[in-house]
Every structure is written in C-alpha cells, then in structure tokens.
Amino acid sequence: MGARLLVIMVLVVGLLAAGLGVPLALASAAASQQDLFTNRLIDTIYYASSAERPLTEADTSQLEAALRRYDEIYGDAVLVLDTSGDAVVASRTPAPVLDENGRERVTLALARQPSKPYPLILPWDDRPLVLAEPVLADTEVRGVVVTISSTAAVRADELRTWSLVAVAALVALALGVLVALPVVRWILRPVRRLDEGTGRVAAAVLAGARPDPVSDNSGPPELRRLSASFDRMAEQVTQAYSAQRAFVADASHQLRNPLTALSLRLSNLHGRVDADAAEDHVAALEEAERLSTLLDGLLALARAERTVPLVPLAVDDGVDDRLEAWRPLAEHSGLELVRDGPRGLRATGPAGAVETVLDAVLDNAVKFTPAGGTVTVRTAVRGDHVEIAVRDTGPGLAPDELDRATDRFWRSPGQINTEGSGLGLAIAARTVELGGGQLLLELPSGGGLRVVARLPRA
C-alpha cells in the first residue's frame, strides 16, 4: 500500500511537472524560431529592395559582393532568381539547390505572396529555413530573393531548453519523493500499527493479559479513530474472554463439592439397593465419575490458560517425576515406559509446564497403547528449543486428524467410547504456547503417535 501511495503521489508530481514544463519548452522554442524568422525576413526584404536596380541595369557585381559578405558573416546563403527561377546572383559557388519547400516559396513570391511562418521546428528537423521575397520594380515582379538559413542554433537552443525542463522535472520528482515519503509514512503509520498489533492483541487476549494499545494518536484523524475503536474492541474482547475463563474455573470448582458428595452418597448405597436397581446404581456411579473427570479437565484447562510468569525449568526433574508417577499404571497395563535422550537440559515456560504436558500426553499414551507396547519419553535439543517427545506404539491417528487433536473436547471417531474428557492435548498445547513453544503431533514410521512439546531453551 505504501508503494502504491508513493507511486500515485510521484505520478501526480510528474503530471504537474509535465503540464508546466512541456508548454514552457514549446513556448520557448516558438519564440526562438519566431526571432530567427523575423530577422531573416527583414534581411530578405532588404535584399529584395536592394536587388531592383542591379536586375534592371543588369549589373549585379556590387550586389553579389554584398551577398557574399552577408554569407561570410551570418553563414546564410542568398540567391537572386529571375522570373523564370534561374539563379542570377548567388552568395556561394556553386549556387545552393532549393528543395521542394524552397521552390514552393519561390513560386509564392513570384505571385507576390508574403513568406509564411514555419511550423515549429523540432530539434531533429535539420531542414534549413528558406524565405523568398519578390523583387519589385514599380508593381512588376523582376525576380525573387531567397535566403537559406541554418536552424542549427535554434535547434540547439531548443535542446538546451528542453534539457533544462527535463532536469527541472526530475528534480521536482525527486523533491516529490522526498516530501511524499514522510507523508506516506505518516498516513500508513496507524495501519502498520494495526497490522503489527493484531497478532499481539490476539496473543494477549488468549493469555488473558491486557493488550498493548495500537493507537498512538498519530496519522490522519480517520485512521486515529479506527485505531481507537480497535483498542476498545480488543479491551472488550479481553474482558469477555477473561470472564468466560473465570466462569469455567468457578463453575468447575463449585461443582466439584456437590459432585463429590453425590459420589460418596452413591458409594454409600453400595449393597443397599435392590437387585433390580443395582445396574442403574453402577451406571450412576460411572456417570458421576465421568463428570468428575470432565470437571477436573475443565479446571486444568482454566489453570493452563492463566497468565503466569515464565521461569527456568529443570527438564530432568519434571520428566523423572512423571515417569515415576506413571510407571506403576504403565506396568499394570503391560507397557514398558522408557526414558531416552540427553540429560541436564533446561527450558523456559510456566512453572510445572513439563509435568502438565507429560501428564496429559502420557495419559493418552498409556490409555491407547495395547499391552506389550512401549511408551518412550525422549528429550533432545533442536536449535534454540528443548524437545520432550512421547512416542507410543498404539493405533495412532489418521493423518487428517492430527490438526484437530488439540481442539477442546475433540475425540477421535474410533475412540469415542474411551474414557477421557478430550481436553488433555488441548491443555498440553495451551501450556506449551504460553511458554512460547509449540506442540506437534507426528505419525512416526512403525506406527503409533509421537507428541513433541517444544519449549524455548533456557
């Protein structure tokens, strides 16, 4: 957009320079040509009046001498022709030969017609200026005086003038660019801040932080008002998003106590319900357990979306702690839990990020890997990031499901009846994003699923 505005402003300056410069150059050329025409017409008329007696008395010696001196001084050839068009006197030997335009002017002069002005002579038109005036004796035409003048001086003057005009136009364009650049920057500054601020505002809204305003009261009034409106909208969206997140956290927290009480009451009824209602009793306990798991997931997601300061993380401590915590369940499920990769790595992220991510990812890995399989936790360094990858040997996901697997409450169609809330990978992805990292899901060769948490290296 800036380039387009600059081109438009330069185009306007160029048209203005052309609108002023071209008429000025043409007027200057016409004035120079008119001066040459007038001077040579006066000379031609003078020699036409001077040639009357020599032609009448048939003595042209003095006239020829005068014409030669004139030619030597001004460089213009002069011819005196009789009424048949033959040269009687010439300032040069041999006498110049007239072109078609010169012959037409001689014909007009013999008909007592005055010399007509030339159209504008352009710099590349090297034809001479030919003027013809009749030699009159009383009212009778005795001959014609023709002057043949070079237009080189006029054309050189035109070229100089046009060059000056072109240089002035280029200078005007350069000045136009110099003036247009700050103007374009001033106009586009609010637009650029809006463009740059959109990403920051989106990140701040997701993080629950107050977004930095994009308006700095610069630029045109219309764009300043647009920036101010954008800041108000971002503030309102942030407040609405924070209120929604607070509601989820509060509702989940408030529902936990009555749900726990309900689960206890249902457990206390064990052995006291009729045999006909035993199946419904077990189903009620399972539903209560599922609802409790869902509330735990919502609470974990609400915590994961809170804005917390980033701290250095000892990756080994978090990995070892979670491996010890999940190892009994893995062994109970007939799985082998393996630790691989270099140790001593440190990353940056929210406090407890490694444990949160591993809990969510290992839960899925242990849940979906059949007995006899292996779950491998591998740490590595990739550039400026530390990777914590969990590879299982389960069924994995379809390639088109990888992008949706981190959506909230998303469940694979083939695992819809599996226990879980569908929030684990969403919590892990959100936790990594808050740390400035990225959660990647890959389908490694040999099957299974590989989940990679990439956090900035401390």
CSV table of C-alpha atoms in Angstrom, one decimal:
chain,number,residue,atom,x,y,z
A,1,MET,CA,0.0,0.0,0.0
A,2,GLY,CA,2.8,2.4,0.8
A,3,ALA,CA,4.4,1.7,-2.6
A,4,ARG,CA,1.1,2.4,-4.3
A,5,LEU,CA,0.6,5.6,-2.5
A,6,LEU,CA,4.1,6.7,-3.3
A,7,VAL,CA,3.6,5.8,-7.0
A,8,ILE,CA,0.4,7.8,-7.1
A,9,MET,CA,2.0,10.9,-5.5
A,10,VAL,CA,5.0,10.7,-7.8
A,11,LEU,CA,2.6,10.3,-10.8
A,12,VAL,CA,0.8,13.4,-9.7
A,13,VAL,CA,4.0,15.4,-9.3
A,14,GLY,CA,5.2,14.0,-12.7
A,15,LEU,CA,1.9,15.1,-14.4
A,16,LEU,CA,2.2,18.5,-12.8
A,17,ALA,CA,5.8,18.9,-14.0
A,18,ALA,CA,4.9,17.8,-17.5
A,19,GLY,CA,1.8,20.1,-17.5
A,20,LEU,CA,4.0,23.1,-16.7
A,21,GLY,CA,7.3,22.1,-18.4
A,22,VAL,CA,6.0,21.0,-21.8
A,23,PRO,CA,4.1,24.2,-22.6
A,24,LEU,CA,7.1,26.2,-21.3
A,25,ALA,CA,9.5,24.3,-23.6
A,26,LEU,CA,7.3,24.7,-26.6
A,27,ALA,CA,6.7,28.4,-26.0
A,28,SER,CA,10.5,28.9,-25.7
A,29,ALA,CA,11.1,27.0,-28.9
A,30,ALA,CA,8.4,29.0,-30.7
A,31,ALA,CA,9.9,32.3,-29.5
A,32,SER,CA,13.4,31.4,-30.7
A,33,GLN,CA,12.1,30.3,-34.1
A,34,GLN,CA,10.0,33.5,-34.4
A,35,ASP,CA,13.1,35.6,-33.7
A,36,LEU,CA,15.0,33.8,-36.4
A,37,PHE,CA,12.1,34.1,-38.9
A,38,THR,CA,11.7,37.8,-38.2
A,39,ASN,CA,15.4,38.6,-38.6
A,40,ARG,CA,15.8,36.6,-41.8
A,41,LEU,CA,12.6,38.1,-43.2
A,42,ILE,CA,13.9,41.6,-42.6
A,43,ASP,CA,17.2,40.7,-44.3
A,44,THR,CA,15.3,39.0,-47.2
A,45,ILE,CA,13.1,42.1,-47.7
A,46,TYR,CA,16.2,44.3,-47.6
A,47,TYR,CA,18.0,42.4,-50.3
A,48,ALA,CA,14.8,42.2,-52.3
A,49,SER,CA,14.6,46.0,-52.3
A,50,SER,CA,18.4,46.3,-53.0
A,51,ALA,CA,18.2,43.9,-56.0
A,52,GLU,CA,15.8,46.1,-58.0
A,53,ARG,CA,18.4,48.3,-59.7
A,54,PRO,CA,21.0,45.6,-60.3
A,55,LEU,CA,18.4,43.4,-62.0
A,56,THR,CA,17.0,46.4,-64.0
A,57,GLU,CA,20.5,47.6,-65.1
A,58,ALA,CA,21.9,44.1,-65.4
A,59,ASP,CA,24.9,44.9,-63.2
A,60,THR,CA,25.0,42.6,-60.2
A,61,SER,CA,28.6,42.9,-59.2
A,62,GLN,CA,28.0,45.1,-56.2
A,63,LEU,CA,25.0,43.1,-55.1
A,64,GLU,CA,27.0,39.8,-55.4
A,65,ALA,CA,29.7,41.3,-53.2
A,66,ALA,CA,27.2,42.3,-50.6
A,67,LEU,CA,25.6,38.9,-50.6
A,68,ARG,CA,29.0,37.2,-50.2
A,69,ARG,CA,29.9,39.4,-47.2
A,70,TYR,CA,26.5,38.6,-45.7
A,71,ASP,CA,27.1,34.9,-46.2
A,72,GLU,CA,30.5,35.2,-44.6
A,73,ILE,CA,29.2,37.0,-41.6
A,74,TYR,CA,26.0,35.1,-40.9
A,75,GLY,CA,26.6,31.8,-42.7
A,76,ASP,CA,23.3,32.1,-44.6
A,77,ALA,CA,23.2,31.6,-48.4
A,78,VAL,CA,21.3,34.3,-50.5
A,79,LEU,CA,20.1,33.7,-54.0
A,80,VAL,CA,18.6,36.2,-56.5
A,81,LEU,CA,16.4,34.4,-59.1
A,82,ASP,CA,14.9,35.8,-62.2
A,83,THR,CA,11.2,35.4,-63.0
A,84,SER,CA,11.9,32.0,-64.6
A,85,GLY,CA,13.5,30.7,-61.4
A,86,ASP,CA,17.1,30.7,-62.6
A,87,ALA,CA,19.8,32.0,-60.3
A,88,VAL,CA,21.1,35.4,-61.4
A,89,VAL,CA,23.3,36.1,-58.3
A,90,ALA,CA,24.4,33.8,-55.5
A,91,SER,CA,26.5,34.3,-52.4
A,92,ARG,CA,28.1,30.9,-52.9
A,93,THR,CA,29.6,29.0,-55.8
A,94,PRO,CA,28.0,26.7,-56.9
A,95,ALA,CA,24.6,28.2,-56.0
A,96,PRO,CA,22.6,26.2,-53.5
A,97,VAL,CA,19.9,23.9,-54.9
A,98,LEU,CA,16.4,24.6,-53.5
A,99,ASP,CA,14.3,21.7,-52.2
A,100,GLU,CA,10.6,21.3,-52.9
A,101,ASN,CA,9.7,23.6,-50.0
A,102,GLY,CA,12.1,26.3,-51.3
A,103,ARG,CA,10.6,26.0,-54.8
A,104,GLU,CA,7.1,26.4,-53.5
A,105,ARG,CA,8.1,29.5,-51.6
A,106,VAL,CA,9.7,30.9,-54.8
A,107,THR,CA,6.5,30.3,-56.6
A,108,LEU,CA,4.5,32.1,-54.0
A,109,ALA,CA,7.0,35.1,-54.1
A,110,LEU,CA,6.7,35.3,-57.8
A,111,ALA,CA,2.9,35.6,-57.2
A,112,ARG,CA,3.7,38.4,-54.8
A,113,GLN,CA,2.7,36.3,-51.7
A,114,PRO,CA,4.5,37.1,-48.5
A,115,SER,CA,6.6,34.5,-46.8
A,116,LYS,CA,4.6,32.3,-44.4
A,117,PRO,CA,5.9,31.3,-41.0
A,118,TYR,CA,7.2,27.8,-40.5
A,119,PRO,CA,5.6,25.3,-38.2
A,120,LEU,CA,7.6,24.6,-35.0
A,121,ILE,CA,11.0,23.2,-36.0
A,122,LEU,CA,11.9,20.3,-33.7
A,123,PRO,CA,15.5,19.5,-32.7
A,124,TRP,CA,15.8,16.5,-35.0
A,125,ASP,CA,14.4,18.5,-38.1
A,126,ASP,CA,17.6,19.7,-39.9
A,127,ARG,CA,15.9,21.3,-42.9
A,128,PRO,CA,17.0,25.0,-43.5
A,129,LEU,CA,14.8,28.0,-43.1
A,130,VAL,CA,14.0,29.2,-46.6
A,131,LEU,CA,12.4,32.6,-47.2
A,132,ALA,CA,11.6,34.2,-50.5
A,133,GLU,CA,10.5,37.8,-51.3
A,134,PRO,CA,9.7,39.3,-54.7
A,135,VAL,CA,11.9,41.9,-56.3
A,136,LEU,CA,9.6,44.6,-57.5
A,137,ALA,CA,10.1,47.4,-59.9
A,138,ASP,CA,7.1,49.6,-59.6
A,139,THR,CA,4.4,46.9,-59.3
A,140,GLU,CA,6.2,44.5,-61.6
A,141,VAL,CA,7.9,41.4,-60.3
A,142,ARG,CA,11.5,41.3,-61.7
A,143,GLY,CA,12.8,38.4,-59.6
A,144,VAL,CA,13.0,36.8,-56.2
A,145,VAL,CA,15.5,37.0,-53.4
A,146,VAL,CA,15.9,33.8,-51.4
A,147,THR,CA,17.7,33.4,-48.1
A,148,ILE,CA,18.6,29.9,-46.9
A,149,SER,CA,19.3,29.9,-43.1
A,150,SER,CA,20.6,27.1,-41.0
A,151,THR,CA,18.3,26.2,-38.0
A,152,ALA,CA,21.1,24.6,-36.0
A,153,ALA,CA,21.3,27.4,-33.5
A,154,VAL,CA,17.6,27.4,-32.9
A,155,ARG,CA,17.5,23.6,-32.6
A,156,ALA,CA,20.5,23.7,-30.2
A,157,ASP,CA,18.7,26.3,-28.1
A,158,GLU,CA,15.5,24.2,-28.1
A,159,LEU,CA,17.6,21.2,-27.0
A,160,ARG,CA,19.1,23.2,-24.1
A,161,THR,CA,15.8,24.5,-23.0
A,162,TRP,CA,14.1,21.1,-23.1
A,163,SER,CA,17.0,19.5,-21.3
A,164,LEU,CA,16.7,22.2,-18.5
A,165,VAL,CA,13.0,21.5,-18.4
A,166,ALA,CA,13.6,17.7,-18.1
A,167,VAL,CA,16.2,18.2,-15.4
A,168,ALA,CA,13.8,20.5,-13.5
A,169,ALA,CA,11.1,17.8,-13.9
A,170,LEU,CA,13.4,15.2,-12.5
A,171,VAL,CA,14.4,17.5,-9.6
A,172,ALA,CA,10.7,18.1,-8.9
A,173,LEU,CA,10.1,14.3,-8.9
A,174,ALA,CA,13.0,13.8,-6.5
A,175,LEU,CA,11.7,16.5,-4.2
A,176,GLY,CA,8.2,15.0,-4.6
A,177,VAL,CA,9.5,11.6,-3.4
A,178,LEU,CA,11.4,13.2,-0.5
A,179,VAL,CA,8.2,15.0,0.5
A,180,ALA,CA,5.9,12.1,-0.2
A,181,LEU,CA,7.9,9.5,1.8
A,182,PRO,CA,7.3,11.1,5.3
A,183,VAL,CA,3.7,11.9,4.3
A,184,VAL,CA,3.1,8.2,3.2
A,185,ARG,CA,4.7,7.0,6.4
A,186,TRP,CA,2.5,9.4,8.4
A,187,ILE,CA,-0.6,8.2,6.7
A,188,LEU,CA,0.2,4.5,7.0
A,189,ARG,CA,1.6,4.5,10.5
A,190,PRO,CA,-1.8,3.7,12.1
A,191,VAL,CA,-2.4,1.0,9.5
A,192,ARG,CA,1.1,-0.5,10.2
A,193,ARG,CA,0.5,-0.4,13.9
A,194,LEU,CA,-2.9,-2.1,13.4
A,195,ASP,CA,-1.2,-4.8,11.3
A,196,GLU,CA,1.6,-5.4,13.8
A,197,GLY,CA,-0.8,-5.1,16.8
A,198,THR,CA,-3.3,-7.6,15.6
A,199,GLY,CA,-1.1,-10.6,16.4
A,200,ARG,CA,0.0,-9.1,19.8
A,201,VAL,CA,-3.6,-8.4,20.7
A,202,ALA,CA,-4.7,-11.9,19.8
A,203,ALA,CA,-1.9,-13.4,21.9
A,204,ALA,CA,-2.7,-11.1,24.8
A,205,VAL,CA,-6.4,-12.0,24.6
A,206,LEU,CA,-5.7,-15.7,24.6
A,207,ALA,CA,-3.2,-15.3,27.5
A,208,GLY,CA,-5.8,-13.2,29.5
A,209,ALA,CA,-3.4,-10.3,29.6
A,210,ARG,CA,-4.2,-6.6,28.9
A,211,PRO,CA,-3.3,-6.0,25.3
A,212,ASP,CA,-1.0,-3.1,24.5
A,213,PRO,CA,-2.9,-0.3,22.7
A,214,VAL,CA,-2.1,0.1,19.0
A,215,SER,CA,-3.2,3.8,18.9
A,216,ASP,CA,-0.5,6.4,19.4
A,217,ASN,CA,-2.5,9.4,18.2
A,218,SER,CA,-0.6,9.7,15.0
A,219,GLY,CA,-1.7,9.7,11.4
A,220,PRO,CA,-4.9,11.0,9.8
A,221,PRO,CA,-7.9,11.7,12.1
A,222,GLU,CA,-9.9,8.9,10.4
A,223,LEU,CA,-7.3,6.3,11.0
A,224,ARG,CA,-6.7,7.5,14.6
A,225,ARG,CA,-10.4,7.0,15.2
A,226,LEU,CA,-10.1,3.5,13.7
A,227,SER,CA,-7.1,2.6,15.9
A,228,ALA,CA,-9.0,3.9,19.0
A,229,SER,CA,-12.0,1.7,18.0
A,230,PHE,CA,-9.7,-1.3,17.6
A,231,ASP,CA,-8.3,-0.7,21.1
A,232,ARG,CA,-11.8,-0.5,22.6
A,233,MET,CA,-12.8,-3.7,20.8
A,234,ALA,CA,-9.6,-5.5,22.0
A,235,GLU,CA,-10.3,-4.4,25.6
A,236,GLN,CA,-13.9,-5.6,25.4
A,237,VAL,CA,-12.9,-9.0,23.9
A,238,THR,CA,-10.2,-9.4,26.6
A,239,GLN,CA,-12.7,-8.7,29.3
A,240,ALA,CA,-15.3,-11.1,27.8
A,241,TYR,CA,-12.7,-13.8,27.3
A,242,SER,CA,-11.4,-13.4,30.9
A,243,ALA,CA,-15.0,-13.5,32.2
A,244,GLN,CA,-15.7,-16.7,30.3
A,245,ARG,CA,-12.5,-18.3,31.6
A,246,ALA,CA,-13.3,-17.2,35.1
A,247,PHE,CA,-16.8,-18.6,34.8
A,248,VAL,CA,-15.4,-22.0,33.7
A,249,ALA,CA,-13.0,-22.1,36.5
A,250,ASP,CA,-15.5,-21.0,39.1
A,251,ALA,CA,-18.3,-23.3,37.8
A,252,SER,CA,-15.9,-26.3,37.8
A,253,HIS,CA,-14.7,-25.5,41.3
A,254,GLN,CA,-18.2,-25.0,42.7
A,255,LEU,CA,-19.5,-28.2,41.1
A,256,ARG,CA,-16.7,-30.4,42.5
A,257,ASN,CA,-18.0,-30.4,46.1
A,258,PRO,CA,-21.6,-31.4,45.4
A,259,LEU,CA,-20.4,-33.9,42.8
A,260,THR,CA,-18.0,-35.4,45.4
A,261,ALA,CA,-20.8,-35.5,47.9
A,262,LEU,CA,-23.1,-37.2,45.3
A,263,SER,CA,-20.4,-39.8,44.5
A,264,LEU,CA,-20.0,-40.5,48.2
A,265,ARG,CA,-23.7,-40.9,48.7
A,266,LEU,CA,-23.9,-43.2,45.7
A,267,SER,CA,-20.9,-45.2,47.0
A,268,ASN,CA,-22.6,-45.5,50.4
A,269,LEU,CA,-25.6,-47.1,48.8
A,270,HIS,CA,-23.5,-50.0,47.6
A,271,GLY,CA,-25.1,-53.2,48.8
A,272,ARG,CA,-28.3,-51.4,49.9
A,273,VAL,CA,-30.1,-51.1,46.6
A,274,ASP,CA,-32.4,-53.7,45.3
A,275,ALA,CA,-31.1,-56.1,42.8
A,276,ASP,CA,-33.3,-54.6,40.1
A,277,ALA,CA,-31.7,-51.2,40.6
A,278,ALA,CA,-28.1,-52.4,41.0
A,279,GLU,CA,-27.4,-51.9,37.3
A,280,ASP,CA,-28.7,-48.3,37.5
A,281,HIS,CA,-26.7,-47.7,40.6
A,282,VAL,CA,-23.5,-48.8,38.9
A,283,ALA,CA,-24.3,-46.6,35.9
A,284,ALA,CA,-24.9,-43.6,38.1
A,285,LEU,CA,-21.5,-44.1,39.8
A,286,GLU,CA,-19.9,-44.2,36.3
A,287,GLU,CA,-21.6,-41.1,35.2
A,288,ALA,CA,-20.6,-39.3,38.4
A,289,GLU,CA,-17.0,-40.5,37.8
A,290,ARG,CA,-17.1,-39.3,34.2
A,291,LEU,CA,-18.5,-35.9,35.2
A,292,SER,CA,-15.8,-35.6,37.9
A,293,THR,CA,-13.1,-36.3,35.2
A,294,LEU,CA,-14.7,-33.7,33.0
A,295,LEU,CA,-14.6,-31.1,35.8
A,296,ASP,CA,-11.0,-31.9,36.5
A,297,GLY,CA,-10.2,-31.3,32.9
A,298,LEU,CA,-12.0,-28.0,32.8
A,299,LEU,CA,-10.2,-26.9,35.9
A,300,ALA,CA,-6.9,-27.9,34.4
A,301,LEU,CA,-7.7,-26.1,31.2
A,302,ALA,CA,-8.7,-23.0,33.1
A,303,ARG,CA,-5.4,-23.1,35.1
A,304,ALA,CA,-3.5,-23.7,31.9
A,305,GLU,CA,-4.9,-20.6,30.3
A,306,ARG,CA,-4.0,-18.3,33.2
A,307,THR,CA,-1.2,-15.8,32.5
A,308,VAL,CA,1.8,-16.9,34.6
A,309,PRO,CA,5.4,-15.7,34.6
A,310,LEU,CA,7.9,-17.8,32.7
A,311,VAL,CA,10.6,-19.5,34.7
A,312,PRO,CA,13.6,-21.7,34.0
A,313,LEU,CA,12.6,-25.4,34.1
A,314,ALA,CA,14.8,-28.3,35.0
A,315,VAL,CA,13.6,-30.8,32.4
A,316,ASP,CA,15.1,-33.8,34.1
A,317,ASP,CA,13.2,-33.2,37.3
A,318,GLY,CA,9.8,-33.0,35.6
A,319,VAL,CA,10.4,-36.0,33.3
A,320,ASP,CA,11.7,-38.2,36.1
A,321,ASP,CA,8.9,-37.2,38.4
A,322,ARG,CA,6.2,-38.0,35.9
A,323,LEU,CA,7.8,-41.2,34.8
A,324,GLU,CA,7.9,-42.5,38.4
A,325,ALA,CA,4.3,-41.4,38.8
A,326,TRP,CA,3.0,-43.2,35.6
A,327,ARG,CA,5.3,-46.2,35.7
A,328,PRO,CA,3.0,-48.3,38.1
A,329,LEU,CA,0.0,-47.7,35.8
A,330,ALA,CA,2.0,-48.5,32.7
A,331,GLU,CA,3.4,-51.7,34.2
A,332,HIS,CA,-0.1,-52.6,35.3
A,333,SER,CA,-1.2,-52.2,31.7
A,334,GLY,CA,1.6,-54.3,30.5
A,335,LEU,CA,3.6,-51.4,28.9
A,336,GLU,CA,7.2,-50.6,29.1
A,337,LEU,CA,8.0,-46.9,29.9
A,338,VAL,CA,11.4,-45.8,28.6
A,339,ARG,CA,13.4,-42.7,29.2
A,340,ASP,CA,15.9,-41.6,26.4
A,341,GLY,CA,17.9,-38.6,25.3
A,342,PRO,CA,20.5,-36.3,26.9
A,343,ARG,CA,20.0,-35.1,30.5
A,344,GLY,CA,20.8,-31.8,32.1
A,345,LEU,CA,18.5,-29.8,29.7
A,346,ARG,CA,16.8,-26.6,30.9
A,347,ALA,CA,13.9,-24.9,29.2
A,348,THR,CA,11.7,-21.8,29.8
A,349,GLY,CA,8.0,-22.0,30.4
A,350,PRO,CA,5.3,-21.7,33.1
A,351,ALA,CA,6.1,-23.4,36.4
A,352,GLY,CA,5.2,-27.1,36.2
A,353,ALA,CA,4.8,-27.0,32.4
A,354,VAL,CA,6.8,-30.2,31.9
A,355,GLU,CA,4.7,-32.1,34.4
A,356,THR,CA,1.4,-30.7,33.0
A,357,VAL,CA,2.4,-31.6,29.4
A,358,LEU,CA,3.6,-35.1,30.3
A,359,ASP,CA,0.6,-35.9,32.4
A,360,ALA,CA,-1.7,-35.1,29.5
A,361,VAL,CA,0.4,-36.9,26.9
A,362,LEU,CA,1.3,-39.9,29.0
A,363,ASP,CA,-2.4,-40.4,29.9
A,364,ASN,CA,-3.3,-40.7,26.3
A,365,ALA,CA,-0.2,-42.9,25.5
A,366,VAL,CA,-0.9,-45.3,28.4
A,367,LYS,CA,-4.6,-45.4,27.6
A,368,PHE,CA,-4.4,-46.1,23.9
A,369,THR,CA,-1.3,-48.4,23.7
A,370,PRO,CA,-2.1,-52.0,23.8
A,371,ALA,CA,-0.5,-54.4,26.3
A,372,GLY,CA,3.1,-55.3,25.3
A,373,GLY,CA,3.7,-52.0,23.8
A,374,THR,CA,6.3,-49.3,24.6
A,375,VAL,CA,6.0,-45.7,25.6
A,376,THR,CA,9.2,-43.7,25.1
A,377,VAL,CA,9.9,-40.3,26.5
A,378,ARG,CA,12.8,-38.7,24.7
A,379,THR,CA,14.5,-35.4,25.3
A,380,ALA,CA,16.5,-33.5,22.7
A,381,VAL,CA,17.8,-30.1,21.7
A,382,ARG,CA,16.7,-28.6,18.4
A,383,GLY,CA,18.3,-25.2,17.8
A,384,ASP,CA,17.0,-22.8,20.4
A,385,HIS,CA,14.4,-25.2,21.7
A,386,VAL,CA,14.2,-28.2,24.0
A,387,GLU,CA,12.1,-31.1,22.8
A,388,ILE,CA,10.2,-33.5,25.1
A,389,ALA,CA,8.7,-36.2,22.8
A,390,VAL,CA,6.4,-39.0,23.9
A,391,ARG,CA,6.2,-41.9,21.4
A,392,ASP,CA,3.8,-44.7,21.8
A,393,THR,CA,3.1,-47.9,19.8
A,394,GLY,CA,-0.7,-47.5,19.9
A,395,PRO,CA,-3.1,-47.2,16.9
A,396,GLY,CA,-2.2,-43.5,16.3
A,397,LEU,CA,-4.4,-41.1,14.5
A,398,ALA,CA,-5.5,-40.6,10.9
A,399,PRO,CA,-3.3,-38.0,9.1
A,400,ASP,CA,-6.3,-35.7,8.7
A,401,GLU,CA,-7.0,-35.9,12.5
A,402,LEU,CA,-3.6,-34.5,13.6
A,403,ASP,CA,-4.6,-30.9,13.2
A,404,ARG,CA,-7.8,-31.4,15.2
A,405,ALA,CA,-6.4,-33.5,18.0
A,406,THR,CA,-5.5,-30.5,20.1
A,407,ASP,CA,-9.0,-29.0,19.9
A,408,ARG,CA,-11.0,-28.9,23.1
A,409,PHE,CA,-13.3,-31.9,23.7
A,410,TRP,CA,-12.3,-33.4,20.4
A,411,ARG,CA,-12.3,-37.2,20.4
A,412,SER,CA,-11.2,-39.4,17.6
A,413,PRO,CA,-14.3,-41.1,16.0
A,414,GLY,CA,-12.6,-44.5,16.6
A,415,GLN,CA,-12.1,-43.8,20.3
A,416,ILE,CA,-15.3,-42.1,21.2
A,417,ASN,CA,-16.2,-44.7,23.9
A,418,THR,CA,-12.8,-44.5,25.6
A,419,GLU,CA,-12.6,-42.9,29.0
A,420,GLY,CA,-11.5,-39.3,29.0
A,421,SER,CA,-12.6,-35.7,28.6
A,422,GLY,CA,-10.9,-34.8,25.3
A,423,LEU,CA,-9.1,-31.9,27.0
A,424,GLY,CA,-5.7,-33.5,27.6
A,425,LEU,CA,-3.9,-32.5,24.4
A,426,ALA,CA,-5.7,-29.1,24.4
A,427,ILE,CA,-4.2,-28.4,27.9
A,428,ALA,CA,-0.8,-29.6,26.8
A,429,ALA,CA,-0.9,-27.4,23.7
A,430,ARG,CA,-2.1,-24.4,25.6
A,431,THR,CA,0.6,-24.8,28.3
A,432,VAL,CA,3.4,-25.0,25.7
A,433,GLU,CA,2.0,-22.0,23.8
A,434,LEU,CA,2.0,-19.9,27.0
A,435,GLY,CA,5.7,-20.8,27.3
A,436,GLY,CA,6.4,-19.6,23.8
A,437,GLY,CA,6.7,-23.1,22.4
A,438,GLN,CA,4.7,-25.4,20.2
A,439,LEU,CA,3.1,-28.8,20.5
A,440,LEU,CA,3.5,-31.1,17.4
A,441,LEU,CA,1.8,-34.3,16.6
A,442,GLU,CA,3.5,-36.7,14.2
A,443,LEU,CA,2.9,-40.1,12.8
A,444,PRO,CA,6.3,-41.9,13.0
A,445,SER,CA,7.3,-44.8,10.8
A,446,GLY,CA,6.4,-48.1,12.5
A,447,GLY,CA,3.0,-46.8,13.7
A,448,GLY,CA,1.9,-45.1,16.9
A,449,LEU,CA,1.8,-41.4,17.7
A,450,ARG,CA,4.6,-39.1,18.6
A,451,VAL,CA,3.7,-35.9,20.5
A,452,VAL,CA,6.5,-33.3,20.7
A,453,ALA,CA,6.5,-30.5,23.2
A,454,ARG,CA,9.0,-27.8,22.0
A,455,LEU,CA,9.9,-25.2,24.6
A,456,PRO,CA,12.4,-22.4,24.4
A,457,ARG,CA,15.8,-23.3,25.7
A,458,ALA,CA,16.8,-21.6,28.9
